[in-house]
Short mmCIF file of C-alpha atoms and ligand atoms in Angstrom, two decimals:
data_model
loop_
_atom_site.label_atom_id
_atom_site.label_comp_id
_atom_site.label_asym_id
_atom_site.label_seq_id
_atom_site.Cartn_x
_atom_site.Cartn_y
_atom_site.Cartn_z
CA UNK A 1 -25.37 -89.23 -27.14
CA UNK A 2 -29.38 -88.79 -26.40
CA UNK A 3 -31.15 -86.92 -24.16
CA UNK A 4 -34.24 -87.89 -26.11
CA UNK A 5 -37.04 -89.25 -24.90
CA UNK A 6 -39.71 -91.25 -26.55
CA UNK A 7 -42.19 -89.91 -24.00
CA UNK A 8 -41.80 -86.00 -24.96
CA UNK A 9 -42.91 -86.66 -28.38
CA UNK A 10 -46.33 -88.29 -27.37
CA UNK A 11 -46.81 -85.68 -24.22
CA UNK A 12 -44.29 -82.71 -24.72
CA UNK A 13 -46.11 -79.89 -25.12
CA UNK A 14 -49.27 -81.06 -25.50
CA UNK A 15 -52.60 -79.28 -23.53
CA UNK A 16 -56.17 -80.96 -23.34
CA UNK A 17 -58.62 -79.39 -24.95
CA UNK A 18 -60.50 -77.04 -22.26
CA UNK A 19 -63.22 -77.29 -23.94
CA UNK A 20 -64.75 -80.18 -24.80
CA UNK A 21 -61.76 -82.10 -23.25
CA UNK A 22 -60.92 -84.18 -26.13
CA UNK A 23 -57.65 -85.90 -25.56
CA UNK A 24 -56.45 -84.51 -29.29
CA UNK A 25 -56.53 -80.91 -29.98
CA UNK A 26 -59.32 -80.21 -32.71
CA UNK A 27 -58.53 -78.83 -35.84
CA UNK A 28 -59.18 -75.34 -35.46
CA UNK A 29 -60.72 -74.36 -39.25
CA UNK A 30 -61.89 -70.69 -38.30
CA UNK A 31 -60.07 -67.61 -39.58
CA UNK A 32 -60.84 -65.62 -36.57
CA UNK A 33 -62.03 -65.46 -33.00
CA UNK A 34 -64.50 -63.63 -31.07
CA UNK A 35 -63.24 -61.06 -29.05
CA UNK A 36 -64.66 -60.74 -25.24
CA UNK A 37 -63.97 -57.13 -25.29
CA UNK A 38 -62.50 -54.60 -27.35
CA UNK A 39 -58.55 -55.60 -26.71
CA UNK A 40 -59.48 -58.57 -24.94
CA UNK A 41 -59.29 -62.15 -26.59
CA UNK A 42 -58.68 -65.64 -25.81
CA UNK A 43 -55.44 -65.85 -27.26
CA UNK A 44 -55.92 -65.62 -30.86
CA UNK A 45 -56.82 -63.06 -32.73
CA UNK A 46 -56.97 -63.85 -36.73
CA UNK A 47 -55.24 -67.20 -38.32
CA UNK A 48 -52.62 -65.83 -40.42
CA UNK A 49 -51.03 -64.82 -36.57
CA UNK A 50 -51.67 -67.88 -34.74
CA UNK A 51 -54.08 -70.58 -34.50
CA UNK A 52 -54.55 -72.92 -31.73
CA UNK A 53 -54.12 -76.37 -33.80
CA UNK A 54 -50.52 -74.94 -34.80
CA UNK A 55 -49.68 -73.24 -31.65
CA UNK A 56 -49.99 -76.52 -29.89
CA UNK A 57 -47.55 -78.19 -32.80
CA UNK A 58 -44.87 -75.51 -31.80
CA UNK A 59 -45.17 -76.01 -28.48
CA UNK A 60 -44.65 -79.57 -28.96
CA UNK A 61 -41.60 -79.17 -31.73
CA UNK A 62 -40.18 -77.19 -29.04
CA UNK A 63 -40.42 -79.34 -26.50
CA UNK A 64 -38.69 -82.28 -28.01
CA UNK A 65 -35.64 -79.74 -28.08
CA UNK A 66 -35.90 -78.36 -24.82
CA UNK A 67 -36.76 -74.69 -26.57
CA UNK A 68 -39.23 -72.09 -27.03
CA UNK A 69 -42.31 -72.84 -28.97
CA UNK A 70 -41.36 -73.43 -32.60
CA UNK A 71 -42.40 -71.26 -35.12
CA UNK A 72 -44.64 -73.21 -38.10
CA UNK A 73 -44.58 -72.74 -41.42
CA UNK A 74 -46.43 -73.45 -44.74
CA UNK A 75 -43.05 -74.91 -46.18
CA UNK A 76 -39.52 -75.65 -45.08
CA UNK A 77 -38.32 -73.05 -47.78
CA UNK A 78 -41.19 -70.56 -46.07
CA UNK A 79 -39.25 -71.65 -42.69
CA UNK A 80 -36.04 -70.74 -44.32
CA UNK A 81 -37.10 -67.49 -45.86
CA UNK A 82 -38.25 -66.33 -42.92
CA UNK A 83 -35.02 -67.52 -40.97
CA UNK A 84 -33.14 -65.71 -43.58
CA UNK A 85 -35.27 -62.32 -43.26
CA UNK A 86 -34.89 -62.45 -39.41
CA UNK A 87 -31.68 -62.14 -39.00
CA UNK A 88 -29.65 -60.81 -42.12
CA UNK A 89 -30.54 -57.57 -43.77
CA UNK A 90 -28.91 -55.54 -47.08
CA UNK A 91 -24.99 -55.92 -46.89
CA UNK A 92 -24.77 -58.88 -44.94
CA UNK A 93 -23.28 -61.98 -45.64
CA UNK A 94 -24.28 -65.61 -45.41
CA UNK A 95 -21.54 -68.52 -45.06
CA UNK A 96 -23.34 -71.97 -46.24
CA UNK A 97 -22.24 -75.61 -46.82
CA UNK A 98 -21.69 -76.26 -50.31
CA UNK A 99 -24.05 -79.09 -50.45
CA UNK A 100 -27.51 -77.88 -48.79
CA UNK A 101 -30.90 -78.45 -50.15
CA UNK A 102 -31.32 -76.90 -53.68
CA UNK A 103 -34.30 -75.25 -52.86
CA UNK A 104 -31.72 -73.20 -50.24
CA UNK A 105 -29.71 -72.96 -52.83
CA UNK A 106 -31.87 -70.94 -54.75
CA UNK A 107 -33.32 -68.82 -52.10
CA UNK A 108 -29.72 -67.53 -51.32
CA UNK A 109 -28.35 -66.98 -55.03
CA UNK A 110 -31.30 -65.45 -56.52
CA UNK A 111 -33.47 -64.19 -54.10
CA UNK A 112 -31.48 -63.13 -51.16
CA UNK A 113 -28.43 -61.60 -53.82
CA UNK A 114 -31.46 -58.97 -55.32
CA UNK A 115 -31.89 -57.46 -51.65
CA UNK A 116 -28.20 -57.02 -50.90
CA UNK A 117 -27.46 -59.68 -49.08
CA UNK A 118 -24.68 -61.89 -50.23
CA UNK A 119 -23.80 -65.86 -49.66
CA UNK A 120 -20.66 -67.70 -49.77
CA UNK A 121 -21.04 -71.56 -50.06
CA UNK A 122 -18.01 -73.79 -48.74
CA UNK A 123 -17.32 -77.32 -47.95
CA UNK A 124 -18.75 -77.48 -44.37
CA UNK A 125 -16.63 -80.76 -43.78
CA UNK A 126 -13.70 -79.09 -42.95
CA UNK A 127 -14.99 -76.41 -40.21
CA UNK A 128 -11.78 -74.37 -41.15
CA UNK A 129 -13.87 -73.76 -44.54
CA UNK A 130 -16.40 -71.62 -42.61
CA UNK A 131 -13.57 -70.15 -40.29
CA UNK A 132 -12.15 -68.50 -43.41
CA UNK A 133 -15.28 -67.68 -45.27
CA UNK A 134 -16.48 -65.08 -42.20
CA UNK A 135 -16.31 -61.82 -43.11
CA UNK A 136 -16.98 -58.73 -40.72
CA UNK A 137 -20.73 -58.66 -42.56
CA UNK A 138 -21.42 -62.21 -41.44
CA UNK A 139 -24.36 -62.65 -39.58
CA UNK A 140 -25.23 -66.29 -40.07
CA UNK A 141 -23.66 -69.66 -41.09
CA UNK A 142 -26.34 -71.80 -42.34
CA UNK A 143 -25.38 -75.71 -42.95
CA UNK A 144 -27.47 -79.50 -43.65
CA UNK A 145 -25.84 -82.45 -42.10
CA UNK A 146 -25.96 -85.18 -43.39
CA UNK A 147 -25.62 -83.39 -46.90
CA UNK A 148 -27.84 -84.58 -49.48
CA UNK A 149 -27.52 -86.68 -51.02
CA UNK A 150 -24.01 -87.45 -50.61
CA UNK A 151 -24.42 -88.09 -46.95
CA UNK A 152 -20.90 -86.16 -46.29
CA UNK A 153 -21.43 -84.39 -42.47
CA UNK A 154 -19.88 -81.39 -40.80
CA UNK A 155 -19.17 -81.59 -37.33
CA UNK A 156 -21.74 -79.30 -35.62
CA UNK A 157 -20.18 -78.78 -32.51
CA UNK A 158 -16.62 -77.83 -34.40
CA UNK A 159 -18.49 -75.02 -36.59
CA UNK A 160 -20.34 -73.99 -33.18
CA UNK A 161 -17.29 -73.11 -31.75
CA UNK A 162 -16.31 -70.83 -34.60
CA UNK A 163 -19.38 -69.56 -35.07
CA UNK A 164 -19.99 -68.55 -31.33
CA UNK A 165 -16.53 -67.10 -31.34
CA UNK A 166 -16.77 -64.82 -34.43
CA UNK A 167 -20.53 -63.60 -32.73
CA UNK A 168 -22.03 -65.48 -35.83
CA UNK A 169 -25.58 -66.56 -35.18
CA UNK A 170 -25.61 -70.92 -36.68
CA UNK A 171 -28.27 -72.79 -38.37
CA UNK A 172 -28.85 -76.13 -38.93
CA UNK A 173 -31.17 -77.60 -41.33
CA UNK A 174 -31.67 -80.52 -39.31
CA UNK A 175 -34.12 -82.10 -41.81
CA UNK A 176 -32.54 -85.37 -42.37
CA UNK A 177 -31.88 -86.47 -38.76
CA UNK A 178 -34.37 -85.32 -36.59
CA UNK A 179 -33.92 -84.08 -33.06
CA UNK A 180 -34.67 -88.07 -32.36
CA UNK A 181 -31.22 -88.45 -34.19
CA UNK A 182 -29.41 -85.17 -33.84
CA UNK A 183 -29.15 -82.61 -31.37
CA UNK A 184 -27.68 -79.39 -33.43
CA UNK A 185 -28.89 -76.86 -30.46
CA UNK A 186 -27.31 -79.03 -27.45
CA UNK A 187 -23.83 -79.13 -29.95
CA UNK A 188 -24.18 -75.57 -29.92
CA UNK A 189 -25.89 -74.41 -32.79
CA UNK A 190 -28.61 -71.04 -31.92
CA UNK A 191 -30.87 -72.33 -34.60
CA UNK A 192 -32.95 -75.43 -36.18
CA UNK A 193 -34.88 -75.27 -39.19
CA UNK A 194 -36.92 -78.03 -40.43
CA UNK A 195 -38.82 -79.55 -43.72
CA UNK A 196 -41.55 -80.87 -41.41
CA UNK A 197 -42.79 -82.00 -44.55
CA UNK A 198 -40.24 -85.01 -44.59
CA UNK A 199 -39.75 -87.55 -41.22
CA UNK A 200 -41.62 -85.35 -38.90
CA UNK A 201 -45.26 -85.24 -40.65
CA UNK A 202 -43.40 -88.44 -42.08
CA UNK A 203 -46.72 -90.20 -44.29
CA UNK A 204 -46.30 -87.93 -47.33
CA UNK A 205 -49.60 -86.30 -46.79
CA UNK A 206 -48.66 -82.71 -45.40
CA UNK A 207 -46.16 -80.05 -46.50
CA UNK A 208 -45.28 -77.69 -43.35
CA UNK A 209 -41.63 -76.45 -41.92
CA UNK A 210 -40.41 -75.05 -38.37
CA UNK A 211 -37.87 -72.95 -37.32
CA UNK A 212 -36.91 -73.71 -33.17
CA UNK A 213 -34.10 -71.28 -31.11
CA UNK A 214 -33.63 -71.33 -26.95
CA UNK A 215 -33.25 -67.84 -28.23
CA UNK A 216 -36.44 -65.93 -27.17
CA UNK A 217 -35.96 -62.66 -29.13
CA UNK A 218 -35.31 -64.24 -31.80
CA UNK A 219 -38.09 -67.05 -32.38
CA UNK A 220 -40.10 -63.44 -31.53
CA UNK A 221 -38.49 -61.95 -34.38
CA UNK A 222 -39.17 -64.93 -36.71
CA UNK A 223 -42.53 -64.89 -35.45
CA UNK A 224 -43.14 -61.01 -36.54
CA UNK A 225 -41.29 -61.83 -40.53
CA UNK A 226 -44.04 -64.87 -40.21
CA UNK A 227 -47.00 -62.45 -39.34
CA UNK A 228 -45.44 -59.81 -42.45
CA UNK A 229 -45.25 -62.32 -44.71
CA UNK A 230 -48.28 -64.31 -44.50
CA UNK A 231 -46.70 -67.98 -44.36
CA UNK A 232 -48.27 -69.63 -41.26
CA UNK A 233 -49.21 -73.11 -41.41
CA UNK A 234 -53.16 -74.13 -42.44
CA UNK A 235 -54.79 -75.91 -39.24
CA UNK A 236 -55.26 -79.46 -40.98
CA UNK A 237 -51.75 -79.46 -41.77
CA UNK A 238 -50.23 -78.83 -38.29
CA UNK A 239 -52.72 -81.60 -37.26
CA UNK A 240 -51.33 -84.08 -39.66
CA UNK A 241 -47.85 -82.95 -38.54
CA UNK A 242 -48.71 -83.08 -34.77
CA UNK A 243 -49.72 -87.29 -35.56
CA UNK A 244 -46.64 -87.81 -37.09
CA UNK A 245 -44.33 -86.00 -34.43
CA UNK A 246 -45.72 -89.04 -32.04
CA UNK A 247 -44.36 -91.62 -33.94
CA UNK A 248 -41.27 -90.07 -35.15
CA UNK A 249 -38.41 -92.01 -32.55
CA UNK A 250 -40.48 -95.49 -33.31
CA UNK A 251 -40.24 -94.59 -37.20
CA UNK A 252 -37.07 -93.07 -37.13
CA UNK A 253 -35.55 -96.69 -35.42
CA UNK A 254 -37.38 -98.54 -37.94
CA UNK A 255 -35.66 -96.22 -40.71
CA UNK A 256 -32.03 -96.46 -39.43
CA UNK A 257 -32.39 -100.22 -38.91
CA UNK A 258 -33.37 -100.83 -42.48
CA UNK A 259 -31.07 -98.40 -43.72
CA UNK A 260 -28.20 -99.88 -42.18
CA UNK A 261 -28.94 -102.97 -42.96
CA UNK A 262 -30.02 -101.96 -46.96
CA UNK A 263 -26.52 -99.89 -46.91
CA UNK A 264 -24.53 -103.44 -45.91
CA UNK A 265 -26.55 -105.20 -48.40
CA UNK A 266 -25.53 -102.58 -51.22
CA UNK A 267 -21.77 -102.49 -50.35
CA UNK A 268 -21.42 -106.14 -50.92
CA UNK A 269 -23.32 -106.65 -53.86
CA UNK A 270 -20.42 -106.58 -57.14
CA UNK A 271 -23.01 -104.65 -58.92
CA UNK A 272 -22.97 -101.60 -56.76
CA UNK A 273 -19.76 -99.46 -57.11
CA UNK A 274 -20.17 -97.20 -53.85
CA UNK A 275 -22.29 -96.91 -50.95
CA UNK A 276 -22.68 -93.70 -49.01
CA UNK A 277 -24.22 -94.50 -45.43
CA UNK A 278 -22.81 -92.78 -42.04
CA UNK A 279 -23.46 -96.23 -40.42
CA UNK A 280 -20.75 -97.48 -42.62
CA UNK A 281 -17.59 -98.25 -40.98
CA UNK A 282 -16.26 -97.27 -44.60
CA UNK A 283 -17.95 -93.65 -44.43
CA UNK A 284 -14.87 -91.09 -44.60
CA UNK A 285 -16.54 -90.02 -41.39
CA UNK A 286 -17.92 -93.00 -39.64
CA UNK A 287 -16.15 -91.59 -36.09
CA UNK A 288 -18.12 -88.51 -36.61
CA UNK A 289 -21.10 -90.31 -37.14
CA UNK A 290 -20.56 -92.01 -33.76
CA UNK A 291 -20.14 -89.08 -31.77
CA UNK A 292 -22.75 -86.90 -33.25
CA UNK A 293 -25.50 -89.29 -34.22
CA UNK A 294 -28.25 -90.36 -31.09
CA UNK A 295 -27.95 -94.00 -29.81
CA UNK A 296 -31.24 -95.40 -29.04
CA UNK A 297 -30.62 -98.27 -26.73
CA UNK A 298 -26.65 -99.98 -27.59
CA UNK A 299 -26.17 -98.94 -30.77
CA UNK A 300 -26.25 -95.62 -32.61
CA UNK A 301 -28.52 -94.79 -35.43
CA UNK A 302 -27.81 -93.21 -38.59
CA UNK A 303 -31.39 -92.17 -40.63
CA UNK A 304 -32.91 -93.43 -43.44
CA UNK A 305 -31.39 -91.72 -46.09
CA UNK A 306 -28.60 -93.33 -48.25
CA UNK A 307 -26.95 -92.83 -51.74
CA UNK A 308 -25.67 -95.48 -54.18
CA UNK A 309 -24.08 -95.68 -57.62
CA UNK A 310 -24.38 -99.16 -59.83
CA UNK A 311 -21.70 -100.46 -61.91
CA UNK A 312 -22.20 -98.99 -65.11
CA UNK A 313 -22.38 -95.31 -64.42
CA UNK A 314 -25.91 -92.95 -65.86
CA UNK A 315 -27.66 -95.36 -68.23
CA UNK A 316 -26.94 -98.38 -65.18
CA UNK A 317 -28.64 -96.27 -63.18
CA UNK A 318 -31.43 -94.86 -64.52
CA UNK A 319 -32.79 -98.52 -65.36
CA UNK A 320 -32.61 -99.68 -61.89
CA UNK A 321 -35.18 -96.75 -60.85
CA UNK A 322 -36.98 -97.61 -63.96
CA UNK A 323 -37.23 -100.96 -62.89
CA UNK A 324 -37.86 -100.56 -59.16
CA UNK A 325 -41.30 -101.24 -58.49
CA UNK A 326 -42.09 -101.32 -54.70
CA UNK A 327 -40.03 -98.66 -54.24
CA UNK A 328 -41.44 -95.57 -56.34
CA UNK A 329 -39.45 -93.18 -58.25
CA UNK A 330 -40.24 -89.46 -56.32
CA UNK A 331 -38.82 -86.09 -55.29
CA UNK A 332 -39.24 -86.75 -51.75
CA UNK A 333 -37.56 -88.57 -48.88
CA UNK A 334 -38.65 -89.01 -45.54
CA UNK A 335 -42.12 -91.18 -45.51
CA UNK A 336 -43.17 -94.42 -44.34
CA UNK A 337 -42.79 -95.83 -48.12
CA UNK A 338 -39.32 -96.45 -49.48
CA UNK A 339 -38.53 -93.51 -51.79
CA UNK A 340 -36.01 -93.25 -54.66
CA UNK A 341 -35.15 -90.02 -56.21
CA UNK A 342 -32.44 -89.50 -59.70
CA UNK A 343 -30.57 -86.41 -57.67
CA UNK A 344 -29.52 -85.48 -61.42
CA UNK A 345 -32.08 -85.11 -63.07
CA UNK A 346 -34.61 -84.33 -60.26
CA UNK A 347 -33.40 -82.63 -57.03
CA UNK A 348 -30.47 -81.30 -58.76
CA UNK A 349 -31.23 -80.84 -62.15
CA UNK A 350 -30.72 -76.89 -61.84
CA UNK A 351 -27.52 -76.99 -60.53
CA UNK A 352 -24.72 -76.88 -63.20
CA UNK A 353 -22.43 -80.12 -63.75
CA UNK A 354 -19.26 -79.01 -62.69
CA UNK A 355 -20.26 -78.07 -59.75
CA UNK A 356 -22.43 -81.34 -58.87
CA UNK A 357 -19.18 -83.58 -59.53
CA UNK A 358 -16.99 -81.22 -57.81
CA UNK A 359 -19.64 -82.03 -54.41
CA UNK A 360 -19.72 -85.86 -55.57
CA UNK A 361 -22.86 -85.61 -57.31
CA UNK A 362 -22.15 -88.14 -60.18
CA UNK A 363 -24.23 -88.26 -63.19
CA UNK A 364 -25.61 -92.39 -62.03
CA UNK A 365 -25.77 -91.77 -58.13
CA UNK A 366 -29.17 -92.85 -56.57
CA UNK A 367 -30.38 -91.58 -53.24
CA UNK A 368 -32.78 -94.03 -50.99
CA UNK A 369 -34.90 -92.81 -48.56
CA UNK A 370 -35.51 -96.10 -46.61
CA UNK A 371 -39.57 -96.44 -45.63
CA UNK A 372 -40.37 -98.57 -42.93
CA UNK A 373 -41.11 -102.15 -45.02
CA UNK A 374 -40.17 -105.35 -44.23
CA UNK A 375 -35.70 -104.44 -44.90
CA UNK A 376 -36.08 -107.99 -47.35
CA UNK A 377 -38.53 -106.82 -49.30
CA UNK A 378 -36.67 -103.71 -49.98
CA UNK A 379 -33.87 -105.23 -50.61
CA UNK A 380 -35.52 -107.80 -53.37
CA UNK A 381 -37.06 -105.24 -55.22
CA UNK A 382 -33.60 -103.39 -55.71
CA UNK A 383 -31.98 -106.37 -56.36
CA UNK A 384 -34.10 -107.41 -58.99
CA UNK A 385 -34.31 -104.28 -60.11
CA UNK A 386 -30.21 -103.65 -59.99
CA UNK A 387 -29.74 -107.47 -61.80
CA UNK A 388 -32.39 -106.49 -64.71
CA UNK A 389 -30.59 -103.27 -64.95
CA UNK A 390 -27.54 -105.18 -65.69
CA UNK A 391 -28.78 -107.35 -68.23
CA UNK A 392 -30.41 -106.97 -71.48
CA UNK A 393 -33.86 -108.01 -71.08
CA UNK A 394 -33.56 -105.18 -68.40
CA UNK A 395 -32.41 -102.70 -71.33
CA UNK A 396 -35.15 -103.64 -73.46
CA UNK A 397 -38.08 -102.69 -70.34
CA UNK A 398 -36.48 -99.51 -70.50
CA UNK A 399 -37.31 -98.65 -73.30
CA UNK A 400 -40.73 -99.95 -73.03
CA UNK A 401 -41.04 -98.35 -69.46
CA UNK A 402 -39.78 -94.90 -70.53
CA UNK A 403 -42.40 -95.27 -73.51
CA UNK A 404 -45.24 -96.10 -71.17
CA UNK A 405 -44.18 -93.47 -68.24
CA UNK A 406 -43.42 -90.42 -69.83
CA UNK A 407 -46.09 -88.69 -70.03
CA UNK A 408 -47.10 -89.18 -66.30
CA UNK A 409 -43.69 -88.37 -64.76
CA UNK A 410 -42.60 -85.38 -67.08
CA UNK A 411 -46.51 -83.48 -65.90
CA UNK A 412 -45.05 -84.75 -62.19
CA UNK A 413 -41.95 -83.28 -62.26
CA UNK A 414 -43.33 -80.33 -63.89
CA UNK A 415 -44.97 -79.17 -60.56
CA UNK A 416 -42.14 -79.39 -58.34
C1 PLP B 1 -37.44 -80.62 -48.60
C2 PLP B 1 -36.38 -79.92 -47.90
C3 PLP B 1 -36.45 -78.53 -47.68
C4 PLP B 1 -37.59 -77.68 -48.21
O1 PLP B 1 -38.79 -78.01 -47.59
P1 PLP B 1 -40.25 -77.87 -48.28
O2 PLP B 1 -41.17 -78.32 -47.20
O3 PLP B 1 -40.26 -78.76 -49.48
O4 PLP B 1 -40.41 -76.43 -48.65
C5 PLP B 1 -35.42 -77.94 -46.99
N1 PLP B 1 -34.38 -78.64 -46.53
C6 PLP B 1 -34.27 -79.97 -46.72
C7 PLP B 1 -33.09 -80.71 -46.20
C8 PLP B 1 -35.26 -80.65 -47.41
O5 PLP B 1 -35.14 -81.97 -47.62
#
């Protein structure tokens, strides 16, 4: 399945400037615009509303999904909050998959729960989850496929149909994927949100998220919460984000073909216990992966992002991402470099243990987000790094490692 075209996301939505005719739309730094007469302006009025360097980004995120302009954001969790605001107010009820970005997470249980509004979270897997978890006060089903980081999906096009059919609006965090990889508002889906921070800006240089809807009203209505709330995007960032978005399908191919190729590497290496990779023909859902994932010329393509666990359990794995050293040790995914993040003790520290084993979160997992090297020279540096983790030398670098690192990581993590 793609109706994507490599094309739109160089020229989709783009304008020259009419002014000086430069062939990439300045960066518009100015808080405000002159008015020709009293009512009467060019377009814009005053930045926190619109700006032209981020007006041209939404028209071009909404291009590549045949949609109205997007809406831009300062964040992806601004881009959520705003989603959320829009369209559920005091006494509704949210349905959401179980294993969604934690900063979602949050949002819904302890910001969303003090206005009135109330969330149910369900394994999104099985569509006939969300079926029974609507409620007469539903107003939205909100899900992230692939989940992170256990990769499970949830069939968009199954939870579409119940969703149109109970009048439920749908949302798709479509973060992972892309609308080079996945097409949530062809399947069906009314909504996309997006961490433009990750693949789409995709050089880990600016943070920014987008909401997109063929739905009019209510990208208009998103668009009003945006102007309330003060969270546009700043100029320079939407201009960062607007050079990524033309080499997303070229960096997103790169991605899956490393990815697939890292994931086949991992599942037949005796040190690795599991592999979780859609591309797998051992993924619980590999069919689903086939059907719902884009193919870009004969074969289809599955992301970067992967999860792994190494014989050995915790302790195995914290000493391969202690000794991984051209891939770096981050909360992040979705940038030209190869990424590794701890989901335990980073992403999904907050989230109680219980809970993370009952989603498959184990205590050693590791999630990869595959950059855009050379695949071997991935694939050396976690080998070596997997091997030294397995012997004793490697043991003994820990502890040196931890010693020498602490102090840098812990004020890193702090900020996040
Ligand atoms: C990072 C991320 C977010 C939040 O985006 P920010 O830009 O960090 O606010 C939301 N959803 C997913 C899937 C993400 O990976």
């Amino acid at each position: 399945m793609s109706s994507f075209s490599s094309t739109i996301a160089v020229h989709g939505g783009r304008s020259c400037d009419p002014v000086h005719g430069s062939l990439v739309t300045p960066i518009v730094q100015s808080t405000t615009y002159v008015q020709d007469q009293v009512g009467i302006n060019k377009g814009h009025a005053y930045s926190r509303v619109s700006n032209p360097t981020v007006t041209e980004l939404e028209r071009r995120l909404g291009a590549i999904e045949n949609a109205a302009p997007a809406v831009c954001f300062g964040t992806g969790l601004a881009a959520e909050t705003a989603l959320f605001l829009a369209t559920l107010r005091a006494g509704d009820h949210v349905v959401c998959g179980d294993a969604i970005y934690g900063g979602t997470v949050r949002l819904v249980r302890q910001l969303l729960s003090e206005l009135g509004i109330s969330g149910t979270f369900v394994d999104t897997s099985d569509p006939a989850n969300v079926a029974r978890a609507i409620t007469p006060r539903t107003r939205l089903v909100f899900i992230e496929t692939p989940a992170n980081p256990t990769l499970k999906l949830t069939d968009i096009a199954a939870v579409a149909r119940i969703t149109n059919n109970a009048g439920v609006l749908l949302a798709v965090d479509n973060t992972f994927l892309t609308p080079v990889l996945q097409r949530p508002l062809d399947l069906g889906a009314d909504i996309t949100v997006y961490s433009t921070t990750k693949h789409i800006e995709g050089h880990s240089t600016a943070i920014g998220g987008s909401v997109v809807s063929r739905d009019e009203q209510l990208v208009e209505r998103v668009r009003f919460i945006r102007k309330c709330t003060g969270s546009i995007q700043a100029a320079f960032q939407a201009f960062l984000t607007g050079r990524g978005l033309s080499t997303l399908p070229l960096r997103l191919e790169r991605h899956s073909q490393n990815a697939q190729r890292i994931a086949e590497w991992l599942a037949s290496n005796p040190l690795v216990s599991a592999v979780n990779y859609p591309g797998l023909s051992t993924h619980p859902q590999h069919d689903l992966a086939l059907r719902q994932h884009a193919k870009v010329g004969e074969r289809v393509l599955h992301g970067g992002i992967l999860s792994f666990e190494v014989v050995g359990g915790a302790q195995a794995g914290a000493r391969v991402l202690n000794n991984a050293r051209l891939c770096s040790l981050v909360e992040h995914l979705g940038s030209v470099e190869t990424l590794l993040t701890h989901p335990v003790s980073m992403t999904h520290a907050d989230v109680p243990r219980e809970q993370r084993l009952a989603v498959g979160i184990t205590d050693g997992l590791i999630r990869v987000s595959v950059g855009i090297e050379d695949a071997d020279d991935i694939i050396e540096d976690l080998d070596r790094a997997i091997t030294l983790a397995h012997n004793e030398e490697g043991a003994a670098d820990l502890e040196a490692d931890v010693c020498a690192s602490a102090d840098g990581r812990a004020s890193c993590l702090a900020n996040v």
